[in-house]
């Protein structure tokens, strides 16, 4: 299948999701049709499913290449001068830091030891309020960046 360059990046991302869903479906159908009771026939021919799998994989590969090239070649409007690819990487790192800090806060809230007079006490050494404030700032920055990326996705055309 040839990649339709007359589509927006957002449309290509929707198509990529549909292809991934199709691949999951094909995998499940293959798994259900590779073994049958002796003398029975599978509900679907595994060879036909494998051919469909190969076609879907080739389509997905071409689409991913087109999306990645577009993300690399397209400048995200804004003062940073980032390509879409760089903005996506930044968004992913904001998300990752936010997630890690949130997990650290959750751990700091758990009392790990039952304290008696003879045991060592456990205290939280993390400034939870400051960390929560940082999480909120990261979330806001991520949301704002995501809005800019989404806007670009609906206006940018795929490139090869």
Coordinates of N, CA and C in Angstrom, one line a residue:
X1 N 0.8 -1.2 0.0 CA 0.0 0.0 0.0 C 0.9 1.2 0.0
X2 N 0.6 2.2 -0.9 CA 1.3 3.4 -0.9 C 0.8 4.4 0.2
X3 N 1.7 5.1 0.8 CA 1.3 6.1 1.8 C 0.6 7.3 1.1
X4 N -0.5 7.6 1.6 CA -1.3 8.8 1.1 C -0.7 10.1 1.8
X5 N 0.0 10.8 1.0 CA 0.7 12.0 1.5 C -0.3 13.2 1.7
X6 N -1.6 13.0 1.2 CA -2.6 14.0 1.3 C -3.4 13.8 2.5
X7 N -2.7 13.5 3.6 CA -3.4 13.4 4.9 C -2.6 14.1 5.9
X8 N -3.2 14.5 7.0 CA -2.5 15.2 8.1 C -1.8 14.2 8.9
X9 N -0.9 14.7 9.7 CA -0.2 13.9 10.6 C -1.2 13.2 11.6
X10 N -2.2 13.9 12.1 CA -3.1 13.4 13.0 C -3.9 12.2 12.3
X11 N -4.2 12.3 11.1 CA -4.9 11.2 10.4 C -4.0 10.0 10.2
X12 N -2.7 10.3 10.0 CA -1.7 9.2 9.9 C -1.6 8.5 11.3
X13 N -1.6 9.3 12.4 CA -1.5 8.7 13.7 C -2.7 7.8 14.0
X14 N -3.9 8.2 13.6 CA -5.1 7.4 13.7 C -5.0 6.1 12.9
X15 N -4.5 6.2 11.7 CA -4.3 5.1 10.9 C -3.2 4.1 11.5
X16 N -2.2 4.7 12.1 CA -1.2 3.8 12.8 C -1.8 3.0 13.9
X17 N -2.7 3.7 14.7 CA -3.4 3.0 15.8 C -4.2 1.9 15.2
X18 N -4.9 2.2 14.1 CA -5.8 1.1 13.5 C -5.0 -0.1 13.0
X19 N -3.8 0.2 12.5 CA -3.0 -0.9 12.0 C -2.4 -1.7 13.2
X20 N -2.1 -1.0 14.3 CA -1.6 -1.8 15.5 C -2.7 -2.6 16.0
X21 N -4.0 -2.1 16.0 CA -5.1 -2.9 16.5 C -5.3 -4.1 15.6
X22 N -5.2 -3.9 14.3 CA -5.4 -4.9 13.3 C -4.3 -6.0 13.5
X23 N -3.1 -5.6 13.8 CA -2.0 -6.6 14.1 C -2.3 -7.4 15.3
X24 N -2.8 -6.8 16.4 CA -3.2 -7.5 17.6 C -4.3 -8.5 17.3
X25 N -5.3 -8.1 16.5 CA -6.3 -9.0 16.1 C -5.8 -10.2 15.3
X26 N -4.9 -9.9 14.3 CA -4.4 -11.0 13.5 C -3.6 -11.9 14.4
X27 N -2.8 -11.4 15.3 CA -2.0 -12.3 16.2 C -3.0 -13.2 17.0
X28 N -4.0 -12.6 17.5 CA -5.0 -13.4 18.3 C -5.6 -14.5 17.4
X29 N -6.0 -14.1 16.2 CA -6.6 -15.1 15.3 C -5.7 -16.2 14.9
X30 N -4.4 -15.8 14.7 CA -3.4 -16.8 14.4 C -3.2 -17.8 15.6
X31 N -3.2 -17.2 16.8 CA -3.0 -18.1 18.0 C -4.1 -19.1 18.1
X32 N -5.3 -18.7 17.7 CA -6.5 -19.5 17.9 C -6.6 -20.5 16.7
X33 N -5.8 -20.4 15.7 CA -6.0 -21.2 14.5 C -4.8 -22.1 14.2
X34 N -3.8 -22.1 15.0 CA -2.6 -22.9 14.7 C -2.7 -24.3 15.2
X35 N -3.5 -24.5 16.2 CA -3.8 -25.9 16.7 C -5.2 -26.3 16.6
X36 N -5.4 -27.4 16.1 CA -6.8 -28.0 16.0 C -6.7 -29.5 16.4
X37 N -7.9 -30.0 16.7 CA -7.9 -31.4 17.0 C -7.7 -32.2 15.7
X38 N -6.9 -33.3 15.8 CA -6.6 -34.1 14.7 C -7.9 -34.4 13.9
X39 N -7.9 -34.2 12.6 CA -9.1 -34.4 11.8 C -9.9 -33.2 11.5
X40 N -9.8 -32.2 12.4 CA -10.5 -30.9 12.2 C -9.8 -29.9 11.4
X41 N -10.5 -28.9 10.9 CA -9.8 -27.8 10.2 C -9.9 -26.6 11.0
X42 N -8.9 -25.7 10.9 CA -9.0 -24.4 11.6 C -10.1 -23.6 11.1
X43 N -10.7 -22.7 11.9 CA -11.7 -21.8 11.5 C -11.2 -20.8 10.4
X44 N -9.9 -20.5 10.5 CA -9.3 -19.6 9.5 C -8.0 -20.3 9.1
X45 N -7.6 -20.1 7.8 CA -6.4 -20.6 7.3 C -5.2 -19.8 7.8
X46 N -4.3 -20.4 8.6 CA -3.2 -19.7 9.2 C -2.3 -19.0 8.1
X47 N -2.2 -19.7 6.9 CA -1.3 -19.1 5.9 C -1.9 -17.8 5.3
X48 N -3.3 -17.8 5.2 CA -4.0 -16.5 4.8 C -3.8 -15.4 5.9
X49 N -3.9 -15.8 7.1 CA -3.7 -14.9 8.2 C -2.2 -14.3 8.2
X50 N -1.3 -15.2 8.0 CA 0.1 -14.8 7.9 C 0.4 -13.8 6.8
X51 N -0.3 -14.0 5.6 CA -0.2 -13.1 4.5 C -0.8 -11.7 4.9
X52 N -1.9 -11.8 5.6 CA -2.5 -10.5 6.0 C -1.6 -9.8 7.0
X53 N -1.0 -10.6 7.9 CA -0.1 -10.0 8.9 C 1.1 -9.3 8.2
X54 N 1.7 -10.0 7.2 CA 2.8 -9.4 6.5 C 2.4 -8.1 5.8
X55 N 1.2 -8.1 5.2 CA 0.8 -6.8 4.5 C 0.6 -5.7 5.6
X56 N 0.0 -6.0 6.7 CA -0.3 -5.0 7.7 C 1.1 -4.5 8.3
X57 N 2.0 -5.4 8.5 CA 3.3 -5.0 9.0 C 4.0 -4.1 8.0
X58 N 4.0 -4.4 6.7 CA 4.6 -3.6 5.7 C 4.0 -2.2 5.7
X59 N 2.6 -2.2 5.8 CA 1.9 -0.9 5.8 C 2.3 -0.1 7.0
X60 N 2.3 -0.7 8.1 CA 2.7 0.0 9.4 C 4.1 0.5 9.3
X61 N 5.0 -0.3 8.8 CA 6.4 0.2 8.6 C 6.5 1.5 7.8
X62 N 5.8 1.4 6.6 CA 5.9 2.6 5.7 C 5.2 3.8 6.4
X63 N 4.1 3.6 7.1 CA 3.5 4.7 7.8 C 4.3 5.3 8.9
X64 N 5.0 4.4 9.7 CA 5.9 4.9 10.8 C 7.0 5.7 10.2
X65 N 7.6 5.2 9.1 CA 8.7 6.0 8.5 C 8.2 7.4 8.1
X66 N 7.0 7.4 7.4 CA 6.5 8.7 7.0 C 6.2 9.6 8.2
X67 N 5.6 9.1 9.3 CA 5.4 9.9 10.5 C 6.7 10.4 11.1
X68 N 7.7 9.5 11.2 CA 8.9 9.9 11.8 C 9.6 11.0 11.0
X69 N 9.6 10.8 9.6 CA 10.2 11.8 8.8 C 9.5 13.1 8.9
X70 N 8.2 13.1 9.0 CA 7.4 14.3 9.2 C 7.8 15.0 10.5
X71 N 7.8 14.2 11.6 CA 8.1 14.7 12.9 C 9.5 15.3 12.9
X72 N 10.4 14.8 12.2 CA 11.8 15.3 12.2 C 11.9 16.6 11.3
X73 N 11.2 16.6 10.2 CA 11.3 17.7 9.3 C 10.4 18.9 9.6
X74 N 9.5 18.8 10.6 CA 8.5 19.8 10.8 C 8.9 20.6 12.1
X75 N 8.9 21.9 12.0 CA 9.2 22.7 13.2 C 7.9 23.0 14.0
X76 N 8.0 22.8 15.3 CA 6.9 23.1 16.1 C 6.9 24.6 16.4
X77 N 5.8 25.3 16.1 CA 5.8 26.8 16.4 C 6.0 27.0 17.8
X78 N 6.9 28.0 18.1 CA 7.2 28.4 19.5 C 8.6 28.8 19.6
X79 N 8.9 29.3 20.8 CA 10.3 30.0 21.0 C 11.4 29.0 21.0
X80 N 11.1 27.7 21.3 CA 12.2 26.7 21.5 C 12.9 26.3 20.2
X81 N 12.2 26.4 19.1 CA 12.8 26.0 17.8 C 12.9 24.5 17.7
X82 N 12.1 23.8 18.3 CA 12.1 22.3 18.3 C 11.4 21.8 17.0
X83 N 11.9 20.6 16.6 CA 11.2 19.9 15.6 C 10.0 19.2 16.4
X84 N 9.1 18.6 15.7 CA 8.0 17.8 16.3 C 8.7 16.7 17.1
X85 N 9.7 16.0 16.5 CA 10.3 14.9 17.1 C 11.0 15.3 18.5
X86 N 11.6 16.5 18.5 CA 12.2 17.0 19.8 C 11.1 17.3 20.8
X87 N 10.0 17.9 20.3 CA 8.9 18.2 21.2 C 8.3 17.0 21.8
X88 N 8.1 15.9 21.0 CA 7.6 14.6 21.5 C 8.5 14.0 22.5
X89 N 9.8 14.1 22.3 CA 10.8 13.6 23.3 C 10.7 14.3 24.6
X90 N 10.6 15.7 24.5 CA 10.5 16.5 25.7 C 9.2 16.1 26.4
X91 N 8.1 16.0 25.7 CA 6.8 15.6 26.4 C 6.9 14.3 27.1
X92 N 7.6 13.3 26.4 CA 7.8 12.0 27.0 C 8.6 12.1 28.3
X93 N 9.6 12.9 28.3 CA 10.5 13.1 29.5 C 9.7 13.8 30.6
X94 N 8.9 14.8 30.3 CA 8.1 15.4 31.3 C 7.2 14.4 31.9
X95 N 6.6 13.6 31.1 CA 5.7 12.5 31.6 C 6.4 11.5 32.5
X96 N 7.6 11.1 32.1 CA 8.3 10.2 32.8 C 8.8 10.7 34.2
X97 N 9.3 12.0 34.2 CA 9.7 12.6 35.5 C 8.5 12.7 36.4
X98 N 7.4 13.2 35.8 CA 6.1 13.3 36.6 C 5.7 12.0 37.2
X99 N 5.8 11.0 36.5 CA 5.4 9.6 37.0 C 6.3 9.1 38.1
X100 N 7.6 9.3 37.9 CA 8.6 8.9 38.9 C 8.4 9.7 40.2
X101 N 8.2 11.0 40.1 CA 8.0 11.8 41.3 C 6.8 11.4 42.0
X102 N 5.7 11.1 41.2 CA 4.4 10.7 41.8 C 4.6 9.4 42.6
X103 N 5.3 8.5 42.0 CA 5.6 7.2 42.7 C 6.4 7.4 44.0
X104 N 7.4 8.3 43.9 CA 8.2 8.6 45.1 C 7.3 9.2 46.2
X105 N 6.4 10.1 45.9 CA 5.5 10.6 46.9 C 4.7 9.5 47.5
X106 N 4.1 8.6 46.6 CA 3.3 7.6 47.1 C 4.1 6.7 48.1
X107 N 5.3 6.4 47.8 CA 6.2 5.6 48.7 C 6.4 6.4 50.0
X108 N 6.6 7.7 49.9 CA 6.9 8.5 51.1 C 5.7 8.5 52.1
X109 N 4.5 8.2 51.6 CA 3.3 8.3 52.4 C 3.0 7.0 53.2
X110 N 3.7 5.9 52.8 CA 3.5 4.6 53.4 C 4.4 4.5 54.6
X111 N 3.8 4.1 55.7 CA 4.6 3.8 56.9 C 5.1 2.4 56.8
X112 N 6.4 2.2 56.6 CA 7.0 0.9 56.4 C 7.2 0.1 57.6
X113 N 7.4 0.7 58.8 CA 7.7 0.0 60.0 C 6.6 0.3 61.1
X114 N 6.3 -0.7 61.8 CA 5.5 -0.6 63.0 C 6.5 -0.1 64.1
X115 N 6.2 0.9 64.7 CA 7.2 1.5 65.6 C 6.8 1.1 67.1
X116 N 7.8 0.6 67.8 CA 7.7 0.4 69.2 C 8.8 1.1 69.8
X117 N 8.8 1.2 71.1 CA 9.9 1.9 71.8 C 11.3 1.4 71.5
X118 N 11.4 0.2 71.2 CA 12.7 -0.4 71.0 C 13.2 -0.4 69.5
X119 N 12.3 0.1 68.6 CA 12.6 0.0 67.2 C 13.1 1.4 66.7
X120 N 13.8 1.4 65.6 CA 14.3 2.7 65.0 C 13.1 3.3 64.2
X121 N 12.9 4.6 64.3 CA 11.8 5.2 63.7 C 12.2 5.6 62.2
X122 N 11.2 5.5 61.4 CA 11.3 5.9 59.9 C 10.7 7.2 59.7
X123 N 11.4 8.1 59.0 CA 10.8 9.4 58.7 C 11.0 9.7 57.2
X124 N 10.1 10.5 56.7 CA 10.2 10.9 55.3 C 11.2 12.1 55.2
X125 N 12.2 12.0 54.3 CA 13.2 13.0 54.2 C 12.9 13.9 52.9
X126 N 11.9 13.6 52.2 CA 11.6 14.3 51.0 C 10.6 15.4 51.3
X127 N 10.8 16.6 50.7 CA 9.9 17.7 50.8 C 8.7 17.4 49.9
X128 N 7.7 16.7 50.5 CA 6.5 16.3 49.7 C 5.8 17.4 49.1
X129 N 5.6 18.5 49.8 CA 4.9 19.7 49.2 C 5.6 20.3 48.0
X130 N 7.0 20.4 48.1 CA 7.7 20.9 47.0 C 7.7 20.0 45.8
X131 N 7.8 18.7 46.1 CA 7.8 17.7 45.1 C 6.4 17.7 44.4
X132 N 5.3 17.8 45.1 CA 4.0 17.9 44.5 C 3.9 19.1 43.7
X133 N 4.4 20.2 44.1 CA 4.4 21.5 43.4 C 5.1 21.3 42.0
X134 N 6.3 20.6 42.1 CA 7.0 20.3 40.8 C 6.2 19.4 39.9
X135 N 5.5 18.4 40.5 CA 4.7 17.5 39.7 C 3.6 18.3 39.0
X136 N 3.0 19.3 39.7 CA 1.9 20.1 39.1 C 2.5 21.0 38.0
X137 N 3.7 21.5 38.2 CA 4.3 22.3 37.2 C 4.7 21.5 35.9
X138 N 5.2 20.3 36.1 CA 5.5 19.4 35.0 C 4.2 19.0 34.3
X139 N 3.1 18.7 35.0 CA 1.8 18.4 34.4 C 1.3 19.6 33.5
X140 N 1.5 20.8 34.0 CA 1.0 21.9 33.2 C 1.9 22.1 32.0
X141 N 3.2 22.0 32.1 CA 4.1 22.1 31.0 C 3.8 21.0 29.9
X142 N 3.5 19.8 30.4 CA 3.2 18.7 29.5 C 1.9 19.0 28.8
X143 N 0.9 19.4 29.5 CA -0.4 19.7 28.8 C -0.3 20.8 27.8
X144 N 0.4 21.9 28.1 CA 0.6 23.0 27.2 C 1.4 22.5 25.9
X145 N 2.4 21.7 26.1 CA 3.2 21.2 25.0 C 2.3 20.2 24.2
X146 N 1.5 19.4 24.8 CA 0.7 18.5 24.1 C -0.4 19.2 23.3
X147 N -0.9 20.3 23.8 CA -1.9 21.1 23.0 C -1.2 21.6 21.7
X148 N 0.0 22.1 21.8 CA 0.8 22.6 20.7 C 1.0 21.4 19.7
X149 N 1.4 20.3 20.2 CA 1.6 19.1 19.3 C 0.4 18.7 18.6
X150 N -0.7 18.7 19.3 CA -2.0 18.3 18.7 C -2.4 19.3 17.6
X151 N -2.2 20.5 17.9 CA -2.5 21.5 16.9 C -1.7 21.3 15.6
X152 N -0.4 21.0 15.8 CA 0.4 20.8 14.6 C 0.0 19.5 13.9
X153 N -0.4 18.5 14.7 CA -0.8 17.2 14.0 C -1.9 17.4 13.1
X154 N -2.8 18.4 13.3 CA -4.0 18.6 12.5 C -3.7 19.5 11.3
X155 N -2.6 20.1 11.3 CA -2.3 21.0 10.2 C -1.1 20.6 9.3
X156 N -0.3 19.7 9.8 CA 0.9 19.3 9.1 C 0.6 18.1 8.2
X157 N 1.0 18.1 7.0 CA 0.8 17.0 6.0 C 2.0 16.1 6.1
X158 N 1.8 14.8 5.8 CA 2.8 13.8 5.8 C 3.9 14.2 4.8
X159 N 5.1 13.9 5.1 CA 6.2 14.0 4.1 C 6.9 12.7 3.9
X160 N 7.5 12.5 2.7 CA 8.2 11.3 2.5 C 9.6 11.6 2.4

